[in-house]
Amino acid sequence: MESRNRTFENLPGDKRERVLAEATREFAEHGYHQASVNRMVQRLGIAKGSLFKYFGSKQGIFEYLFSQTVAEFKKPLKAIRDDESGDLFERIERTLLAGAEFVTAHPLVYGIYLKMVYQQGFPMRDTFLGEIRTASDKYLRTLVANAAATGQLRPDIDQGMAALHLDAVMDRFLQSCAVPALNPGGGDIPDRETTRTRARAVADFLRRGLGAHSANSEEHRCR
Amino acid sequence: MESRNRTFENLPGDKRERVLAEATREFAEHGYHQASVNRMVQRLGIAKGSLFKYFGSKQGIFEYLFSQTVAEFKKPLKAIRDDESGDLFERIERTLLAGAEFVTAHPLVYGIYLKMVYQQGFPMRDTFLGEIRTASDKYLRTLVANAAATGQLRPDIDQGMAALHLDAVMDRFLQSCAVPALNPGGGDIPDRETTRTRARAVADFLRRGLGAHSANSEEHRCR
Amino acid sequence: MESRNRTFENLPGDKRERVLAEATREFAEHGYHQASVNRMVQRLGIAKGSLFKYFGSKQGIFEYLFSQTVAEFKKPLKAIRDDESGDLFERIERTLLAGAEFVTAHPLVYGIYLKMVYQQGFPMRDTFLGEIRTASDKYLRTLVANAAATGQLRPDIDQGMAALHLDAVMDRFLQSCAVPALNPGGGDIPDRETTRTRARAVADFLRRGLGAHSANSEEHRCR
Amino acid sequence: MESRNRTFENLPGDKRERVLAEATREFAEHGYHQASVNRMVQRLGIAKGSLFKYFGSKQGIFEYLFSQTVAEFKKPLKAIRDDESGDLFERIERTLLAGAEFVTAHPLVYGIYLKMVYQQGFPMRDTFLGEIRTASDKYLRTLVANAAATGQLRPDIDQGMAALHLDAVMDRFLQSCAVPALNPGGGDIPDRETTRTRARAVADFLRRGLGAHSANSEEHRCR
DNA sequence: AATGAATGAGTCTTCATTCAT
DNA sequence: TATGAATGAAGACTCATTCAT
């Protein structure tokens, strides 16, 4: 039944990585349907039959690839969720940095994710995206609920609405991190320091819009 | 010469609309490459040759469709840009409503736009997106510059940064309007009143983050 | 039945000529199958239906065109055949000049002829070519027989063989006249004087190979 | 990479030959554009994809076929060029025989060549024909120059003109050899002896027109 | 376990021809 | 008589998938 992936997992580690890297590249460059198994095997220099032996089908390749990466993406977030130090917006800032790091390290996988979001016809699209969204929603709601309980949030704002705003702005932030790596010639890839500064600015913007009191503690004190 | 679109434009109005609607649907459902001219003509019940007579090529169909809609999208924005009544955030609110209206009326076209953003391989992608981005950027910068000149903006914020934030949040707002219509089962389509309320909330959020004084009307009245 | 060509022949003379010229050009440029009725009507600026009204079919266009021109080609040859002045090789020379004139005046039609010779799939190919070959053969045999009767031909040569040689060399001569006009950039189009000189050279070459005595009267006299 | 022809060349020899024979037949019967890949695979009883795997494209099929044959055609000519025994006209005679042999063995390929000469739109037409013409021209000029140097040529004739005449007559000779095989019902295919006789006749004709002294062996012995 | 030749449904596109207006 | 929209068979070509070696 699933003797397929067994075959793949018995492969020497470097070959396994080459295969995954090539597949990732192909899907990132062309999306799912436009990706070509022919090109993959040609570039890998292995037989077409082998790839099908490993994964069973084109869809199998994609699923293996994507699920693996989703798991990797979740790790740092779990750490942040469990470390309750700092207020909501500091944790958001840490989240942004973790996301930026992942997106910078795996721009292609992130590119696949973006394509998948706005494209039907990806295999398991609903499954994958649903999983991601549920996780993301749960994650943010946890943070928000925590913050609300300790009075860090403007009292007049709905928690769901707050989570939505967080999601919107964070999402956009990640995209801005990934775009330069995805579109060659789409601007310079920002260095770590720049990313850090931007993450802080975004967190401040959110604090100002959603935080209790007013925005950032020092500046807005009306004399 | 330009006999292609002549043929199409000489068609009876209702047939023309059926053709465009079907093509829109196909591209919205499958993206560009995966869209099938065969399916289009089959569903339309017309001969394959006819569609090619009208538009010359698959790409021709797409371009006709898209450019036509871009033009339509720009109209209400132009009106808002030229009507200078209200402060920046009220105009933003009007913009959001105009966008929401368009996106609700043409969810499929908007879906195509979203696919195009995150997918390479669309014909004329760079041309179309470039045009849209330039227009959007110019539009927002005009609004922001106007607001800054009359002291509506926090003085410590860069105008470019402000435009970026506006863009990010508005963009997400539009997506939230369109998603239910795009993904069947992705939630209920919001009615007009709900949309109006949300637009106001988003505008307020932006006012709080970017506006002069402080954020929402009561609090920031510093005494 | 043949109300078709009636329609065409009732057309104003200049329109008729434009139609024929355009059709000739199309067939000359692309051969029969690759010729496009679409292109013809587009360039002519008339309706597709009209052309089919005139000629019934693509094949009809071609046949009308070709048969008309064949008739025109035969005229000067008839004159030469009936004017018995001069020896065989002088008449050959006159024939070459007549051919050259036609070929220079109607290079496109000649181009069609050449394509037809080496290509199957032309409508009526066998009919047309058969007609032409029969005519050509009869024409040359008449000339040769005449010459043989008056002792102008080497006695050791077969009349059929002689006709073949005449045909070969004349054919090549015509091609050399037409090639520059057919292949743009294939060399300069020779002026009348040059053509005349060449025709004389070819005739002399033939006289030398086929004529009685030896070749040209003065030179080869072994003192 | 170059996996296309690898696939084809790895095929069992008899299948390879069947494929090439069928393709040759198709191109010979219909010319390039009118040739149908569909028909080829149908007659071969193989899948369409296979043919494209082998050659990449219709044009690829043609190029493979043609270039292979050109190479084969050149071989015997090279031998004649390097064997300097005999006078010019004897070598011409040998050339004619070699050509006749090839043309009789591969009438279809020769048919393709003839079509190509008079038809635009063949892929690589200019490349292929240019190559052939250059080779032919070089070949004949070598022979003619050689002959002139040893006084075998009429002194009053230009060497270029002589080469042209040789080319014209030889060309026609080859055509006369091939035509019966090409046009079913176009006459009987001549046997070897007949061909030999004809080649000698043509060579004599040329000797008479171009050779030093005078023409045929008896007469020109001037005394 | 690895190979790579074979498959065939599916892609976009062209074009001669017809016929209602 | 002239028009030009409609037709659909046929064209070249792609590609995920299978299977004998």
Short mmCIF file of N, CA and C in Angstrom, two decimals, chain B residues 57-135:
data_model
loop_
_atom_site.label_atom_id
_atom_site.label_comp_id
_atom_site.label_asym_id
_atom_site.label_seq_id
_atom_site.Cartn_x
_atom_site.Cartn_y
_atom_site.Cartn_z
N SER B 57 -7.09 34.10 -30.08
CA SER B 57 -6.34 33.09 -29.33
C SER B 57 -6.87 33.05 -27.91
N LYS B 58 -6.44 32.04 -27.21
CA LYS B 58 -6.80 31.94 -25.80
C LYS B 58 -6.35 33.20 -25.06
N GLN B 59 -5.14 33.58 -25.32
CA GLN B 59 -4.62 34.79 -24.69
C GLN B 59 -5.47 36.00 -25.05
N GLY B 60 -5.93 36.04 -26.28
CA GLY B 60 -6.78 37.14 -26.70
C GLY B 60 -8.05 37.21 -25.88
N ILE B 61 -8.63 36.05 -25.61
CA ILE B 61 -9.84 36.03 -24.79
C ILE B 61 -9.53 36.66 -23.44
N PHE B 62 -8.45 36.18 -22.86
CA PHE B 62 -8.12 36.65 -21.52
C PHE B 62 -7.87 38.15 -21.50
N GLU B 63 -7.10 38.61 -22.45
CA GLU B 63 -6.77 40.03 -22.45
C GLU B 63 -8.00 40.90 -22.62
N TYR B 64 -8.86 40.49 -23.52
CA TYR B 64 -10.07 41.26 -23.75
C TYR B 64 -10.85 41.39 -22.45
N LEU B 65 -11.04 40.26 -21.83
CA LEU B 65 -11.80 40.16 -20.60
C LEU B 65 -11.23 41.04 -19.52
N PHE B 66 -9.94 40.88 -19.34
CA PHE B 66 -9.32 41.52 -18.19
C PHE B 66 -9.22 43.03 -18.36
N SER B 67 -8.80 43.44 -19.54
CA SER B 67 -8.60 44.87 -19.73
C SER B 67 -9.92 45.60 -19.63
N GLN B 68 -10.96 44.94 -20.11
CA GLN B 68 -12.27 45.56 -20.02
C GLN B 68 -12.67 45.81 -18.57
N THR B 69 -12.37 44.83 -17.75
CA THR B 69 -12.79 44.94 -16.36
C THR B 69 -11.95 45.92 -15.58
N VAL B 70 -10.67 45.95 -15.88
CA VAL B 70 -9.82 46.92 -15.20
C VAL B 70 -10.37 48.32 -15.42
N ALA B 71 -10.76 48.57 -16.65
CA ALA B 71 -11.30 49.90 -16.95
C ALA B 71 -12.51 50.19 -16.09
N GLU B 72 -13.36 49.19 -15.98
CA GLU B 72 -14.58 49.39 -15.20
C GLU B 72 -14.28 49.61 -13.72
N PHE B 73 -13.24 48.93 -13.27
CA PHE B 73 -12.88 49.07 -11.86
C PHE B 73 -12.39 50.48 -11.53
N LYS B 74 -11.73 51.06 -12.51
CA LYS B 74 -11.12 52.36 -12.24
C LYS B 74 -12.13 53.49 -12.09
N LYS B 75 -13.28 53.34 -12.74
CA LYS B 75 -14.24 54.45 -12.78
C LYS B 75 -14.59 55.02 -11.41
N PRO B 76 -15.11 54.20 -10.49
CA PRO B 76 -15.54 54.80 -9.22
C PRO B 76 -14.37 55.41 -8.44
N LEU B 77 -13.19 54.83 -8.60
CA LEU B 77 -12.04 55.39 -7.90
C LEU B 77 -11.73 56.80 -8.38
N LYS B 78 -11.87 56.97 -9.66
CA LYS B 78 -11.62 58.29 -10.22
C LYS B 78 -12.55 59.31 -9.56
N ALA B 79 -13.80 58.93 -9.40
CA ALA B 79 -14.78 59.83 -8.80
C ALA B 79 -14.34 60.22 -7.39
N ILE B 80 -13.90 59.24 -6.64
CA ILE B 80 -13.49 59.53 -5.26
C ILE B 80 -12.27 60.44 -5.24
N ARG B 81 -11.35 60.17 -6.14
CA ARG B 81 -10.13 60.99 -6.15
C ARG B 81 -10.46 62.46 -6.43
N ASP B 82 -11.45 62.66 -7.25
CA ASP B 82 -11.74 64.03 -7.65
C ASP B 82 -12.68 64.76 -6.68
N ASP B 83 -13.36 63.99 -5.85
CA ASP B 83 -14.25 64.61 -4.86
C ASP B 83 -13.48 64.73 -3.55
N GLU B 84 -13.05 65.94 -3.21
CA GLU B 84 -12.14 66.09 -2.07
C GLU B 84 -12.84 66.28 -0.74
N SER B 85 -14.12 66.07 -0.67
CA SER B 85 -14.84 66.27 0.60
C SER B 85 -14.46 65.17 1.58
N GLY B 86 -14.45 65.49 2.85
CA GLY B 86 -14.15 64.51 3.89
C GLY B 86 -12.64 64.39 4.13
N ASP B 87 -12.28 63.85 5.28
CA ASP B 87 -10.84 63.68 5.55
C ASP B 87 -10.35 62.38 4.90
N LEU B 88 -9.04 62.15 5.04
CA LEU B 88 -8.42 60.99 4.38
C LEU B 88 -9.17 59.70 4.68
N PHE B 89 -9.53 59.52 5.93
CA PHE B 89 -10.06 58.21 6.32
C PHE B 89 -11.50 58.02 5.89
N GLU B 90 -12.18 59.13 5.75
CA GLU B 90 -13.51 59.02 5.17
C GLU B 90 -13.43 58.66 3.69
N ARG B 91 -12.44 59.21 3.04
CA ARG B 91 -12.28 58.87 1.62
C ARG B 91 -11.84 57.42 1.47
N ILE B 92 -10.98 57.01 2.39
CA ILE B 92 -10.57 55.60 2.37
C ILE B 92 -11.80 54.71 2.54
N GLU B 93 -12.66 55.13 3.43
CA GLU B 93 -13.87 54.34 3.66
C GLU B 93 -14.70 54.26 2.38
N ARG B 94 -14.82 55.38 1.72
CA ARG B 94 -15.57 55.37 0.44
C ARG B 94 -14.88 54.45 -0.58
N THR B 95 -13.56 54.52 -0.56
CA THR B 95 -12.82 53.66 -1.49
C THR B 95 -13.09 52.18 -1.19
N LEU B 96 -13.06 51.86 0.09
CA LEU B 96 -13.31 50.47 0.48
C LEU B 96 -14.69 50.03 0.00
N LEU B 97 -15.66 50.92 0.16
CA LEU B 97 -17.01 50.55 -0.25
C LEU B 97 -17.08 50.34 -1.76
N ALA B 98 -16.45 51.25 -2.48
CA ALA B 98 -16.46 51.11 -3.94
C ALA B 98 -15.81 49.79 -4.34
N GLY B 99 -14.67 49.50 -3.71
CA GLY B 99 -13.99 48.24 -3.99
C GLY B 99 -14.86 47.05 -3.66
N ALA B 100 -15.49 47.11 -2.48
CA ALA B 100 -16.32 46.00 -2.05
C ALA B 100 -17.47 45.77 -3.03
N GLU B 101 -18.00 46.88 -3.50
CA GLU B 101 -19.11 46.77 -4.44
C GLU B 101 -18.66 46.06 -5.72
N PHE B 102 -17.52 46.48 -6.23
CA PHE B 102 -17.03 45.88 -7.44
C PHE B 102 -16.74 44.40 -7.23
N VAL B 103 -16.06 44.13 -6.15
CA VAL B 103 -15.64 42.76 -5.87
C VAL B 103 -16.86 41.85 -5.66
N THR B 104 -17.88 42.40 -5.08
CA THR B 104 -19.09 41.61 -4.87
C THR B 104 -19.83 41.39 -6.19
N ALA B 105 -19.78 42.42 -7.03
CA ALA B 105 -20.48 42.30 -8.31
C ALA B 105 -19.72 41.38 -9.26
N HIS B 106 -18.40 41.43 -9.21
CA HIS B 106 -17.58 40.63 -10.13
C HIS B 106 -16.61 39.74 -9.37
N PRO B 107 -17.11 38.87 -8.53
CA PRO B 107 -16.16 38.08 -7.73
C PRO B 107 -15.22 37.25 -8.58
N LEU B 108 -15.69 36.78 -9.72
CA LEU B 108 -14.85 35.92 -10.54
C LEU B 108 -13.67 36.70 -11.11
N VAL B 109 -13.97 37.89 -11.61
CA VAL B 109 -12.87 38.68 -12.14
C VAL B 109 -11.86 38.97 -11.05
N TYR B 110 -12.36 39.25 -9.87
CA TYR B 110 -11.44 39.50 -8.77
C TYR B 110 -10.64 38.23 -8.46
N GLY B 111 -11.31 37.11 -8.56
CA GLY B 111 -10.60 35.85 -8.35
C GLY B 111 -9.48 35.69 -9.37
N ILE B 112 -9.75 36.05 -10.60
CA ILE B 112 -8.71 35.98 -11.62
C ILE B 112 -7.54 36.88 -11.23
N TYR B 113 -7.89 38.06 -10.79
CA TYR B 113 -6.83 39.00 -10.39
C TYR B 113 -5.95 38.38 -9.31
N LEU B 114 -6.59 37.79 -8.31
CA LEU B 114 -5.81 37.20 -7.22
C LEU B 114 -4.90 36.08 -7.73
N LYS B 115 -5.45 35.24 -8.58
CA LYS B 115 -4.62 34.17 -9.14
C LYS B 115 -3.43 34.76 -9.87
N MET B 116 -3.73 35.79 -10.62
CA MET B 116 -2.69 36.38 -11.44
C MET B 116 -1.55 36.91 -10.58
N VAL B 117 -1.93 37.47 -9.44
CA VAL B 117 -0.92 38.05 -8.57
C VAL B 117 0.09 37.00 -8.13
N TYR B 118 -0.43 35.82 -7.82
CA TYR B 118 0.46 34.83 -7.23
C TYR B 118 0.87 33.74 -8.19
N GLN B 119 0.71 33.99 -9.43
CA GLN B 119 1.00 32.95 -10.40
C GLN B 119 1.77 33.53 -11.57
N GLN B 120 2.83 32.88 -11.91
CA GLN B 120 3.51 33.29 -13.12
C GLN B 120 2.80 32.65 -14.31
N GLY B 121 3.15 33.08 -15.45
CA GLY B 121 2.63 32.42 -16.64
C GLY B 121 1.34 32.99 -17.17
N PHE B 122 0.79 33.97 -16.49
CA PHE B 122 -0.36 34.62 -17.11
C PHE B 122 0.13 35.51 -18.23
N PRO B 123 -0.62 35.52 -19.32
CA PRO B 123 -0.17 36.38 -20.40
C PRO B 123 -0.33 37.83 -19.98
N MET B 124 0.61 38.62 -20.32
CA MET B 124 0.53 40.05 -20.03
C MET B 124 0.53 40.32 -18.52
N ARG B 125 0.91 39.31 -17.76
CA ARG B 125 0.86 39.48 -16.31
C ARG B 125 1.55 40.77 -15.88
N ASP B 126 2.77 40.95 -16.30
CA ASP B 126 3.52 42.10 -15.84
C ASP B 126 2.87 43.39 -16.30
N THR B 127 2.42 43.39 -17.53
CA THR B 127 1.75 44.59 -18.03
C THR B 127 0.53 44.93 -17.19
N PHE B 128 -0.32 43.93 -17.05
CA PHE B 128 -1.57 44.19 -16.33
C PHE B 128 -1.30 44.58 -14.88
N LEU B 129 -0.53 43.75 -14.19
CA LEU B 129 -0.30 44.04 -12.78
C LEU B 129 0.44 45.36 -12.61
N GLY B 130 1.39 45.59 -13.46
CA GLY B 130 2.12 46.85 -13.39
C GLY B 130 1.17 48.03 -13.50
N GLU B 131 0.28 47.92 -14.45
CA GLU B 131 -0.69 49.00 -14.66
C GLU B 131 -1.53 49.20 -13.40
N ILE B 132 -2.02 48.09 -12.87
CA ILE B 132 -2.86 48.19 -11.70
C ILE B 132 -2.10 48.76 -10.51
N ARG B 133 -0.90 48.26 -10.32
CA ARG B 133 -0.12 48.73 -9.16
C ARG B 133 0.22 50.20 -9.29
N THR B 134 0.63 50.57 -10.47
CA THR B 134 0.97 51.98 -10.67
C THR B 134 -0.24 52.84 -10.37
N ALA B 135 -1.37 52.45 -10.91
CA ALA B 135 -2.58 53.23 -10.70
C ALA B 135 -2.91 53.29 -9.21
#
